[in-house]
mmCIF file of N, CA and C in Angstrom:
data_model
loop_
_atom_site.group_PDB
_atom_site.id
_atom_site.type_symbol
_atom_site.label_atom_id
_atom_site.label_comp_id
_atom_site.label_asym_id
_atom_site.label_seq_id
_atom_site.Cartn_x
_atom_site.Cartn_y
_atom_site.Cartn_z
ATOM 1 N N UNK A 15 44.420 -129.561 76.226
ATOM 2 C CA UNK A 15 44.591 -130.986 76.430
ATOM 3 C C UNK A 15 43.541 -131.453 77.440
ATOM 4 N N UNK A 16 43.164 -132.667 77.087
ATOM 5 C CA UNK A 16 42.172 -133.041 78.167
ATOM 6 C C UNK A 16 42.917 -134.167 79.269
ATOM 7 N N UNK A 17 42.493 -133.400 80.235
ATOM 8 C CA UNK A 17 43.624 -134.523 81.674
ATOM 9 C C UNK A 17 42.145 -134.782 82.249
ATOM 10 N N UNK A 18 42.566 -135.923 82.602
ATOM 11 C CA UNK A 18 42.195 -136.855 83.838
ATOM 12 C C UNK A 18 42.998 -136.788 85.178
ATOM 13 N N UNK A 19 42.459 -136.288 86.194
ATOM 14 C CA UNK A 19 43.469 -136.615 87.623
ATOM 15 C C UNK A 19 42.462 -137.034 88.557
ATOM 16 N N UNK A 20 43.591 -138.364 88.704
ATOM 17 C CA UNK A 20 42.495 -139.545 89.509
ATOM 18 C C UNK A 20 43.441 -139.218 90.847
ATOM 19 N N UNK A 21 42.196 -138.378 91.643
ATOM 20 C CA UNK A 21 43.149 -138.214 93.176
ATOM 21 C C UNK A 21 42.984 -136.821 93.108
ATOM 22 N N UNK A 22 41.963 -136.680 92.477
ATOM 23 C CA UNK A 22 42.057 -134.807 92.266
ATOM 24 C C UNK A 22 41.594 -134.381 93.363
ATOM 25 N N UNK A 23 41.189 -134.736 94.784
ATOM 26 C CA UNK A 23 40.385 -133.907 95.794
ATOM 27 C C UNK A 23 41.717 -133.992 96.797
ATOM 28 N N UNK A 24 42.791 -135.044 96.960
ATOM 29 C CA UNK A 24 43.809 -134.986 97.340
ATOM 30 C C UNK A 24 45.125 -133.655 97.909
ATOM 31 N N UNK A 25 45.570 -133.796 98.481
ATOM 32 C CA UNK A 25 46.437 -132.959 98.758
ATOM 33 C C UNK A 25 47.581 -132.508 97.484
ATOM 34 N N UNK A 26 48.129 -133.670 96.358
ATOM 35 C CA UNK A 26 48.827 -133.358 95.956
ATOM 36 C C UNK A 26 47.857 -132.932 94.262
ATOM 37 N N UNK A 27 46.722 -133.673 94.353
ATOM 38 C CA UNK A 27 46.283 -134.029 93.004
ATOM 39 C C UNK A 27 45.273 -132.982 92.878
ATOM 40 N N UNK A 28 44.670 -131.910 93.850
ATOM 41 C CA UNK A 28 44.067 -130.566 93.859
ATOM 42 C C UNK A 28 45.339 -129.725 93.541
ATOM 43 N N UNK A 29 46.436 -129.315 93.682
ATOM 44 C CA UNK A 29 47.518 -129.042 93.212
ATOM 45 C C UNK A 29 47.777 -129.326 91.769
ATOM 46 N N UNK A 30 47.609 -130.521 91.360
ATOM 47 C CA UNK A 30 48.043 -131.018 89.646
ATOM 48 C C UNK A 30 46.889 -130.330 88.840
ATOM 49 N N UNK A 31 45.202 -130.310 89.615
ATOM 50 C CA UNK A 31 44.535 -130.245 88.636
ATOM 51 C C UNK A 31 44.460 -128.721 88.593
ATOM 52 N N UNK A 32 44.656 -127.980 89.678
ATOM 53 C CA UNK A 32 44.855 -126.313 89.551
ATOM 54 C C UNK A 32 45.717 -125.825 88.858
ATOM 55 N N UNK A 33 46.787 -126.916 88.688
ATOM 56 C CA UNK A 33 47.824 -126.256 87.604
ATOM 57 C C UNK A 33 47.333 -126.526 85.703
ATOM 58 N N UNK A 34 46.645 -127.390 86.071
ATOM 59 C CA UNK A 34 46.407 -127.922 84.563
ATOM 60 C C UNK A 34 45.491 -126.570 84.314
ATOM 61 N N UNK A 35 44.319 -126.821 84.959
ATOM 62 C CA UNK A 35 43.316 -126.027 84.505
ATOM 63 C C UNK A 35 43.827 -124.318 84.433
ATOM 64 N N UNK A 36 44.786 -123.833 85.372
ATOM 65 C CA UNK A 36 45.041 -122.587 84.586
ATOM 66 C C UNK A 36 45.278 -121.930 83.845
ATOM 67 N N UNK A 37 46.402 -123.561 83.536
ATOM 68 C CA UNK A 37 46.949 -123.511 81.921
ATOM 69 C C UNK A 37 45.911 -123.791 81.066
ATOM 70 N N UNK A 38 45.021 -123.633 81.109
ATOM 71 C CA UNK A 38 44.097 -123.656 80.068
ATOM 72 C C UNK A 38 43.469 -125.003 79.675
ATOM 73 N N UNK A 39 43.792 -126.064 80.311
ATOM 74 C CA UNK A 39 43.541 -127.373 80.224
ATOM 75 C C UNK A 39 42.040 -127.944 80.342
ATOM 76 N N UNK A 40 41.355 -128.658 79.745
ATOM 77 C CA UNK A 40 40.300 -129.257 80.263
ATOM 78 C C UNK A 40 40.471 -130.302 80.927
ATOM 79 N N UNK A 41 40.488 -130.080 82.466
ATOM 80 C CA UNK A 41 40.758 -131.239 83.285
ATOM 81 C C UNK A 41 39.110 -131.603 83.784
ATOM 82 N N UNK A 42 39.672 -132.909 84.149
ATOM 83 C CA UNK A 42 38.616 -133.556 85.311
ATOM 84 C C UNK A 42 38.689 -134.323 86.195
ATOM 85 N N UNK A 43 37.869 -134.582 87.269
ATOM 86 C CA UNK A 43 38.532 -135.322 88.757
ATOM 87 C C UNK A 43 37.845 -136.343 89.265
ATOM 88 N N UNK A 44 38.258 -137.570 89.259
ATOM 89 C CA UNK A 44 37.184 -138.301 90.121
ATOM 90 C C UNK A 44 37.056 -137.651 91.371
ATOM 91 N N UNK A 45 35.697 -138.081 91.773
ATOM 92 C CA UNK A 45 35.371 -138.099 93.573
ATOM 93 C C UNK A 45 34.566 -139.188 93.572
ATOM 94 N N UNK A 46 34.614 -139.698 95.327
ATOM 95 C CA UNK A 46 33.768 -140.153 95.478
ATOM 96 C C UNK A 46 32.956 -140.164 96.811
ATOM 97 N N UNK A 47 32.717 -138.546 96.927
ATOM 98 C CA UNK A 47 31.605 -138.096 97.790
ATOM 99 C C UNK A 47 31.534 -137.026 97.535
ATOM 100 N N UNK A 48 30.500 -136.557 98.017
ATOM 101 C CA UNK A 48 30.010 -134.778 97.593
ATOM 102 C C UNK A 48 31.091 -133.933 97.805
ATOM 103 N N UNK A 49 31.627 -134.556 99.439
ATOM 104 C CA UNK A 49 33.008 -133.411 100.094
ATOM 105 C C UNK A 49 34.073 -133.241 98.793
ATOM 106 N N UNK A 50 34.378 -134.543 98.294
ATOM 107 C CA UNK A 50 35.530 -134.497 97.428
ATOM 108 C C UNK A 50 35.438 -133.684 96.073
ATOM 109 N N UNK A 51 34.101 -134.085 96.165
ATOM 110 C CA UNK A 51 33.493 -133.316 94.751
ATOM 111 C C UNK A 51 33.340 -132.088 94.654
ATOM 112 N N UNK A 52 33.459 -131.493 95.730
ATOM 113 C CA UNK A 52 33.224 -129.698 96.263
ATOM 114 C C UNK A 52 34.964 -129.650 96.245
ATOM 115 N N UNK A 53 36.426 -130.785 96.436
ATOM 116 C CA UNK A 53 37.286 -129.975 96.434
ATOM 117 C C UNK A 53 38.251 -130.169 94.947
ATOM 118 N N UNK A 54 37.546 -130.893 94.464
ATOM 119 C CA UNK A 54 37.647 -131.070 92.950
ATOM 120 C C UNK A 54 37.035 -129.790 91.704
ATOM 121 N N UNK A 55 35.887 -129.522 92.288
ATOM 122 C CA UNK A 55 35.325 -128.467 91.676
ATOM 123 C C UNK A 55 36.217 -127.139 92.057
ATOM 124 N N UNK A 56 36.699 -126.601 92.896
ATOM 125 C CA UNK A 56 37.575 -125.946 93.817
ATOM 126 C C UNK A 56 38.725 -125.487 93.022
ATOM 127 N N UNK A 57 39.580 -126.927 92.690
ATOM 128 C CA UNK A 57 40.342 -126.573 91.847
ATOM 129 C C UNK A 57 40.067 -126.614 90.549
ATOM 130 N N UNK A 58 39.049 -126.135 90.156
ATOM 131 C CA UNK A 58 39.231 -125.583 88.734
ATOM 132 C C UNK A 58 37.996 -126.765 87.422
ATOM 133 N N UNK A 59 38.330 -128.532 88.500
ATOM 134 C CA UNK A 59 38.024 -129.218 87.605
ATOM 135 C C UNK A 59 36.916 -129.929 87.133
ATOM 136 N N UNK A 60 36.142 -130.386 86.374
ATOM 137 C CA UNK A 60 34.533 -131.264 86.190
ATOM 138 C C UNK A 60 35.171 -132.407 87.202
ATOM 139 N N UNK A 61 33.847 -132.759 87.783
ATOM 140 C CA UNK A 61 34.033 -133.770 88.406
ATOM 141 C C UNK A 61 32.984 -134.838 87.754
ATOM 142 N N UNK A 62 33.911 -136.160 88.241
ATOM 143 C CA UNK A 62 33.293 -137.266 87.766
ATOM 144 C C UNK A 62 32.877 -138.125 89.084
ATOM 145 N N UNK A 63 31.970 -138.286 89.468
ATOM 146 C CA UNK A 63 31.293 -138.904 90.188
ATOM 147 C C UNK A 63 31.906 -140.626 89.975
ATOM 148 N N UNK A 64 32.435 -140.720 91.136
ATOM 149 C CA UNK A 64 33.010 -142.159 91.098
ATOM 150 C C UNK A 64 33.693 -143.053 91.971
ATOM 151 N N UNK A 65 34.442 -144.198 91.925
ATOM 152 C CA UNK A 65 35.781 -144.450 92.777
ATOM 153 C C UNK A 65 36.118 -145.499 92.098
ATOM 154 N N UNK A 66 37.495 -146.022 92.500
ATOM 155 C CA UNK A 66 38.198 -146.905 91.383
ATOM 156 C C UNK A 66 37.635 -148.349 91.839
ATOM 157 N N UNK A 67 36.502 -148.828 92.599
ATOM 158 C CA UNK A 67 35.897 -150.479 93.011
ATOM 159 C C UNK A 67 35.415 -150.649 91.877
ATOM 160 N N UNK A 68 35.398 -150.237 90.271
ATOM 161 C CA UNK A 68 34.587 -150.779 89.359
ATOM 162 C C UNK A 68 35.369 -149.651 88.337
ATOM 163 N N UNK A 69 36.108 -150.316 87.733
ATOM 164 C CA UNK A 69 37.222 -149.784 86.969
ATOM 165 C C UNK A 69 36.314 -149.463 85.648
ATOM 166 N N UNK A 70 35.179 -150.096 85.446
ATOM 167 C CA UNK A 70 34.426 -149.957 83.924
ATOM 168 C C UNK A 70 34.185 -148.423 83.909
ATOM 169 N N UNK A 71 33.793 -148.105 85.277
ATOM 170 C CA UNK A 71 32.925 -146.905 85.545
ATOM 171 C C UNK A 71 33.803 -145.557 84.758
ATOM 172 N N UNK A 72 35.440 -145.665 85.271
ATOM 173 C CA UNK A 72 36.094 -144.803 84.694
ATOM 174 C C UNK A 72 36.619 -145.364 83.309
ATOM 175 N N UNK A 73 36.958 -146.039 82.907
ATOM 176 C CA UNK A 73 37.623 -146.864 81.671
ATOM 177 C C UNK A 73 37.202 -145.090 80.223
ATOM 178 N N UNK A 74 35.639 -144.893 80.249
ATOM 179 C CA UNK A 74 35.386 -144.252 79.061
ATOM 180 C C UNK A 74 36.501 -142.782 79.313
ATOM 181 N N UNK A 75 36.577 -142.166 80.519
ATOM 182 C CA UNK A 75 36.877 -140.896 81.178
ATOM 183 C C UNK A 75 38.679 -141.408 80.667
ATOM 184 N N UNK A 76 38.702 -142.229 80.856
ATOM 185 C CA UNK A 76 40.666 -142.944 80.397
ATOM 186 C C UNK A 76 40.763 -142.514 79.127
ATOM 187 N N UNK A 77 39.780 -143.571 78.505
ATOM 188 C CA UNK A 77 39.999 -143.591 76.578
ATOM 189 C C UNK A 77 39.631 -141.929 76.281
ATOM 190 N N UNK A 78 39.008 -141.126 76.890
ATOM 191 C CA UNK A 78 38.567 -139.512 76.191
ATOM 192 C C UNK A 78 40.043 -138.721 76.589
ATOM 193 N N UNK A 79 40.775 -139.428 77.645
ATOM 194 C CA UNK A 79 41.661 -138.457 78.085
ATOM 195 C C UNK A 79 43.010 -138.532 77.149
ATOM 196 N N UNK A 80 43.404 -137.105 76.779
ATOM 197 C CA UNK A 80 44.712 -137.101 76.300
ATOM 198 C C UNK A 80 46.126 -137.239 77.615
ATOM 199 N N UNK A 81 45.776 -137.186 79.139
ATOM 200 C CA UNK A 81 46.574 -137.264 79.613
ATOM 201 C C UNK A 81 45.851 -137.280 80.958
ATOM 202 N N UNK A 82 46.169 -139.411 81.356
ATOM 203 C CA UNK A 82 45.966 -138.816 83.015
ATOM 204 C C UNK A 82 46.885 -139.226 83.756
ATOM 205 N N UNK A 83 46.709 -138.224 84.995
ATOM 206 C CA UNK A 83 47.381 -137.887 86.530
ATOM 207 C C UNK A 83 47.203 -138.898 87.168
ATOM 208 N N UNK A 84 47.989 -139.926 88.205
ATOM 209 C CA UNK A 84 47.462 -140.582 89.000
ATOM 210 C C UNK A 84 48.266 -139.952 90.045
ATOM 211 N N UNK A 85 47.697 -139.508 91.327
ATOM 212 C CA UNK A 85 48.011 -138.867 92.375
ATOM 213 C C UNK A 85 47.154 -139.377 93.672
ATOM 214 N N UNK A 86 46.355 -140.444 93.246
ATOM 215 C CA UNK A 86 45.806 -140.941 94.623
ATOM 216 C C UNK A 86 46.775 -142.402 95.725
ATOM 217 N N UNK A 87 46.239 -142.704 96.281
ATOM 218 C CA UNK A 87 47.017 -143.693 97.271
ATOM 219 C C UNK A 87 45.641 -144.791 97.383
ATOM 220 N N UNK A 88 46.176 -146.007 96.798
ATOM 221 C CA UNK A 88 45.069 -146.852 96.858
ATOM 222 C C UNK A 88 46.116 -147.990 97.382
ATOM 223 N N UNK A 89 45.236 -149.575 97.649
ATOM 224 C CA UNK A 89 45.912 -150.741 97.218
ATOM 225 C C UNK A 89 46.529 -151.163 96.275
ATOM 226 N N UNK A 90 47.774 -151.659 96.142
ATOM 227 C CA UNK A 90 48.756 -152.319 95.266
ATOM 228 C C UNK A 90 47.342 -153.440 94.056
ATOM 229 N N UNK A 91 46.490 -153.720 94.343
ATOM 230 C CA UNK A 91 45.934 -154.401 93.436
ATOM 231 C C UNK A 91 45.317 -153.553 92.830
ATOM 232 N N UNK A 92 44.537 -152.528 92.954
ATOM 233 C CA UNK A 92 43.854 -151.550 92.457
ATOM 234 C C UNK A 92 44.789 -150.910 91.568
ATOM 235 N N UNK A 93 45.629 -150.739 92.299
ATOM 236 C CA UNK A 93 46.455 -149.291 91.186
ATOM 237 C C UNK A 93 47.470 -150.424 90.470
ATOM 238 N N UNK A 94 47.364 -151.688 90.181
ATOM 239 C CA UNK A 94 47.978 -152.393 89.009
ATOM 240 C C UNK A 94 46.641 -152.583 88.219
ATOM 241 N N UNK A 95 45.866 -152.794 88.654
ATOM 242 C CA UNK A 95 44.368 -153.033 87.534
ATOM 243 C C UNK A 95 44.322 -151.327 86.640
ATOM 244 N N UNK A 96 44.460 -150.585 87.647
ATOM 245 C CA UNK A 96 44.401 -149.445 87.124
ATOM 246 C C UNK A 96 45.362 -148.731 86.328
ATOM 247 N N UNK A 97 46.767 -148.746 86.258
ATOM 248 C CA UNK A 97 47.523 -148.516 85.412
ATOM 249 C C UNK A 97 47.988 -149.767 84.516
ATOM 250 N N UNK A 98 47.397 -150.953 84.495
ATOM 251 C CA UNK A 98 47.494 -151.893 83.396
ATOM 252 C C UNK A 98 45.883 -151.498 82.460
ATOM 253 N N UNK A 99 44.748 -150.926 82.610
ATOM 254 C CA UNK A 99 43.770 -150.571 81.787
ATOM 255 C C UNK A 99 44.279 -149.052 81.421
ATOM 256 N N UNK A 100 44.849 -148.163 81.887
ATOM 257 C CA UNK A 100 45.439 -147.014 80.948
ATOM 258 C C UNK A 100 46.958 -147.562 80.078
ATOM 259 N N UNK A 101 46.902 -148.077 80.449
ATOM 260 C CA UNK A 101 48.901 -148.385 79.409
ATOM 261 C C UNK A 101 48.300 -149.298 78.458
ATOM 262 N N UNK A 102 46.812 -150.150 78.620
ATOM 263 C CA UNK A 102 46.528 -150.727 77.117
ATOM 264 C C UNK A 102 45.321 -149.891 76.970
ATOM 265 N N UNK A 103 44.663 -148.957 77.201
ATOM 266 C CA UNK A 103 43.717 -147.249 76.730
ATOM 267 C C UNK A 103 44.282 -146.655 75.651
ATOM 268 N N UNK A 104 45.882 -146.548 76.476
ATOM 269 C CA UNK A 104 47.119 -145.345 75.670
ATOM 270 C C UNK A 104 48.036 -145.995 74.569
ATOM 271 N N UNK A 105 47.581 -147.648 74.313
ATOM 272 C CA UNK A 105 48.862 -148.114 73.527
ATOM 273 C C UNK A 105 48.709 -147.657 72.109
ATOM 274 N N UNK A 106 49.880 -147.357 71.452
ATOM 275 C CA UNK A 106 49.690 -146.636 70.223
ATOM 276 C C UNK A 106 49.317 -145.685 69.747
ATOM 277 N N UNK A 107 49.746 -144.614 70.992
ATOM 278 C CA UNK A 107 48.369 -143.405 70.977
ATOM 279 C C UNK A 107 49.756 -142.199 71.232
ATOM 280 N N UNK A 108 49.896 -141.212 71.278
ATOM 281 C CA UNK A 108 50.655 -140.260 72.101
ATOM 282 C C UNK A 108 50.358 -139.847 73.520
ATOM 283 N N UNK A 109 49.502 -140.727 74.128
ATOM 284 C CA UNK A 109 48.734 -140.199 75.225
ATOM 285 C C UNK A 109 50.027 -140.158 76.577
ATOM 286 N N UNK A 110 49.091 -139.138 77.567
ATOM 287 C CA UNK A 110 50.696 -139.377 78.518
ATOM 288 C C UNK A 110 49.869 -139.814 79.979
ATOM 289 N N UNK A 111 50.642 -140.994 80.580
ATOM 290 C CA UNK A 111 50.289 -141.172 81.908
ATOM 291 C C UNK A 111 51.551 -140.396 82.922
ATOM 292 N N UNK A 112 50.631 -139.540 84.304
ATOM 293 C CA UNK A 112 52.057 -139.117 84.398
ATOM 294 C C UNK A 112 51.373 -139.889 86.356
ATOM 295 N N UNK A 113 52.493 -140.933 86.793
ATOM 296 C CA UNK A 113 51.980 -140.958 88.111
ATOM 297 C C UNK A 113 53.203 -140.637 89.369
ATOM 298 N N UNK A 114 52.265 -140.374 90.230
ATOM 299 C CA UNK A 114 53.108 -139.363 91.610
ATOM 300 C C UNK A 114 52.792 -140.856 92.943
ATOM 301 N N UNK A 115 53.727 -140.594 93.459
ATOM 302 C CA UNK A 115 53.828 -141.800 94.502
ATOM 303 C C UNK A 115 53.964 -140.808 95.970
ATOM 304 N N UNK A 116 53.340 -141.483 96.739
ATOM 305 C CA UNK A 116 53.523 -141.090 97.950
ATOM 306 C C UNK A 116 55.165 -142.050 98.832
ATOM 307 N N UNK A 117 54.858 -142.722 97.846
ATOM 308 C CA UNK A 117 56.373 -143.696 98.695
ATOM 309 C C UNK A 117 57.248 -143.687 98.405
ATOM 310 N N UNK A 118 58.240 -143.507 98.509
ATOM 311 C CA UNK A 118 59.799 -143.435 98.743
ATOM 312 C C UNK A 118 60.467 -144.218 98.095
ATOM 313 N N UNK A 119 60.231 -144.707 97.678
ATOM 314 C CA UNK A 119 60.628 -146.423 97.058
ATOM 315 C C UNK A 119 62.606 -146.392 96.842
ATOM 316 N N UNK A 120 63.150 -145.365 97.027
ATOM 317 C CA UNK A 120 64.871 -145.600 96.725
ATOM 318 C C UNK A 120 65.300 -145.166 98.017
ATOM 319 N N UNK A 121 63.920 -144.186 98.848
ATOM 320 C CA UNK A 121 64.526 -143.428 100.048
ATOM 321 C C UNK A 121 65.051 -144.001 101.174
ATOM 322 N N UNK A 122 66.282 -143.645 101.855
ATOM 323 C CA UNK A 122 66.305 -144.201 103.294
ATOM 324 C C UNK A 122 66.827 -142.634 104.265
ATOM 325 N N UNK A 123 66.415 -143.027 105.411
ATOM 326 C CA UNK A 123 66.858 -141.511 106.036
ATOM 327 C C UNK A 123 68.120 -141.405 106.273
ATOM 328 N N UNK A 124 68.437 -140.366 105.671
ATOM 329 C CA UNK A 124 70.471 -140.890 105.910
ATOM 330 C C UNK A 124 70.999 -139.149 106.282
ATOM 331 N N UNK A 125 69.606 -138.227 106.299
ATOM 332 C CA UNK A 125 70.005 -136.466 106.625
ATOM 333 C C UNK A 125 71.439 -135.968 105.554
ATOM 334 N N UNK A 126 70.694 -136.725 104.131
ATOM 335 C CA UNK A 126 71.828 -136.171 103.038
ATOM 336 C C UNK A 126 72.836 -136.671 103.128
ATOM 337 N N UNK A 127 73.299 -137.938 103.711
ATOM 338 C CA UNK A 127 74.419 -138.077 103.848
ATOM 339 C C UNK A 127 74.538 -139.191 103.323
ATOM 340 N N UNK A 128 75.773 -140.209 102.560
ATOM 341 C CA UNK A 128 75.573 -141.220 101.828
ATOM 342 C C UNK A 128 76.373 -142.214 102.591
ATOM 343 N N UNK A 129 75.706 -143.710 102.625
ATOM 344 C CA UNK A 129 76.295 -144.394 103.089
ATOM 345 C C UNK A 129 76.084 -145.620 102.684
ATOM 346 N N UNK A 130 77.082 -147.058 102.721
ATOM 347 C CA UNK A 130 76.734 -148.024 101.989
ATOM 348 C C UNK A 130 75.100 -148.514 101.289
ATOM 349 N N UNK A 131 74.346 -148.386 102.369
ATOM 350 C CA UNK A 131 73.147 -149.077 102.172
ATOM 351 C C UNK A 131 72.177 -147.751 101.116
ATOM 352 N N UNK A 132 72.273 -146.668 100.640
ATOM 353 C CA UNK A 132 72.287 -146.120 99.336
ATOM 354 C C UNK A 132 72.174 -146.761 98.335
ATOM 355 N N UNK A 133 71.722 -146.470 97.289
ATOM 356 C CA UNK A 133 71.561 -146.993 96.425
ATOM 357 C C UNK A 133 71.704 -145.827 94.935
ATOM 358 N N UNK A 134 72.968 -146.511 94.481
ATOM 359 C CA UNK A 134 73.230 -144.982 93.361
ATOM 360 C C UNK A 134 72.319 -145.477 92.061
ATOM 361 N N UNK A 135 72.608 -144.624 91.113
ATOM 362 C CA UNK A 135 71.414 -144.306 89.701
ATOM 363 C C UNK A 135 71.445 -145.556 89.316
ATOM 364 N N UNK A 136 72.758 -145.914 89.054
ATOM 365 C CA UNK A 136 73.549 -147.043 87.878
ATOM 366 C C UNK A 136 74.093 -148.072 89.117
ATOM 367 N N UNK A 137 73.052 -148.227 89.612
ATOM 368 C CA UNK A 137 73.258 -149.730 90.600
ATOM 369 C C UNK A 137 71.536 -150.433 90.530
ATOM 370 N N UNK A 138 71.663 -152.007 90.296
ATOM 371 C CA UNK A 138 70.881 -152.499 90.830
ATOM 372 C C UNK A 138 70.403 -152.622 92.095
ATOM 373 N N UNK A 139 68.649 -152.165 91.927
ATOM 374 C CA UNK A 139 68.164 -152.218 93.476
ATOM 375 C C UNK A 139 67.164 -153.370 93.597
ATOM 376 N N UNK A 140 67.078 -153.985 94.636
ATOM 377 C CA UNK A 140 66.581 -155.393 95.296
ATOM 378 C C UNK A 140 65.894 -154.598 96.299
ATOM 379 N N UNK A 141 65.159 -153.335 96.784
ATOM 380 C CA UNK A 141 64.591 -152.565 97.925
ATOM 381 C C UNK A 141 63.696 -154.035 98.771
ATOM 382 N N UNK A 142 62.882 -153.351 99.361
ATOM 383 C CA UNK A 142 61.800 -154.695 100.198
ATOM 384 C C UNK A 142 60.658 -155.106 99.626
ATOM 385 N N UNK A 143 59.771 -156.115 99.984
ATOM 386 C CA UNK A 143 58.684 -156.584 99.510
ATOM 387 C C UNK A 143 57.867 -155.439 98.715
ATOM 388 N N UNK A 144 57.134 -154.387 99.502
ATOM 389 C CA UNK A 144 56.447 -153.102 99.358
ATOM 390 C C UNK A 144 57.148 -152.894 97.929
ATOM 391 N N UNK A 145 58.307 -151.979 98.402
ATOM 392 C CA UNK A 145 58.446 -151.043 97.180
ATOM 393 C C UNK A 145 58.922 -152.099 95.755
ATOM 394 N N UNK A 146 58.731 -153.467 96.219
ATOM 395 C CA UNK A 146 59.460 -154.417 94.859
ATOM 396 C C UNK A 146 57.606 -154.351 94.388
ATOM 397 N N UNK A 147 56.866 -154.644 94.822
ATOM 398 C CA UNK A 147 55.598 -154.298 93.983
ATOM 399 C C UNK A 147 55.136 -152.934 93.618
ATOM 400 N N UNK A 148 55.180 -151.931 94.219
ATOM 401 C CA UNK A 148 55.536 -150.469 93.608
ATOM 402 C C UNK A 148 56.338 -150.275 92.711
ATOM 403 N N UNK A 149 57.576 -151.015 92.122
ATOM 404 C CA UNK A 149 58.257 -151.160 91.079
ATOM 405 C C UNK A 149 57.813 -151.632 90.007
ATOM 406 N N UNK A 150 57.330 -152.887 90.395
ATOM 407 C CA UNK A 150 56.685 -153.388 89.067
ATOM 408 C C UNK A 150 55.366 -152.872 88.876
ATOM 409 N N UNK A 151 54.564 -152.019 89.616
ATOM 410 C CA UNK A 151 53.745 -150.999 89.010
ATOM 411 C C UNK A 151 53.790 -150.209 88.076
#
């Protein structure tokens, strides 16, 4: 399968692309500096020379991919430009987007313990400004 992991020099997304590529995967990684590009290559993957300020740049690396990773941490405008040009890349396609969040978006610190302000499976959530645009991401 060919993956895309945008965030591949990352802490979590050098992890995704080492797993792809062992499995036998043809992955590949944006960077966008040599450093990143040395920890992209690292794990396993081609690197694509890049960054998401000019979405055209990656758009072709989207449409070739049978499946991409998003594992980076950008701005809320970026990463809606960016997963609204893969969800119409992938429409009608079997393709898979799979994305990883650094934010919490249901979490509150409660040390396992449940208490009104929780929020169960099968309840509507209203969370805060932040994670209400991380939602509709």
């Amino acid at each position: 399968m060919k993956t895309l992991v945008i965030g591949a020099s990352g802490y979590v997304g050098r992890r995704v692309a080492r797993t792809f590529a062992q499995a036998g995967h043809d992955v590949s990684g944006l960077a966008r500096s040599e450093a990143s590009a040395a920890l992209v290559r690292e794990a396993g993957a081609t690197v694509i020379p890049g960054d998401l300020s000019d979405l055209e740049i990656v758009r072709p690396h989207i449409e070739a991919a049978d499946c991409v990773v998003l594992t980076m941490m950008v701005d809320f405008d970026t990463e809606s430009r960016l997963v609204g040009l893969i969800i119409d890349s992938f429409a009608g396609t079997n393709k898979t987007l799979v994305m990883t969040s650094g934010t919490a978006v249901l979490a509150k610190r409660t040390e396992g313990y449940w208490f009104d302000g929780n929020y169960g499976e099968d309840e509507p959530w209203d969370g805060d400004e932040i994670n209400r645009t991380r939602m509709k991401i």
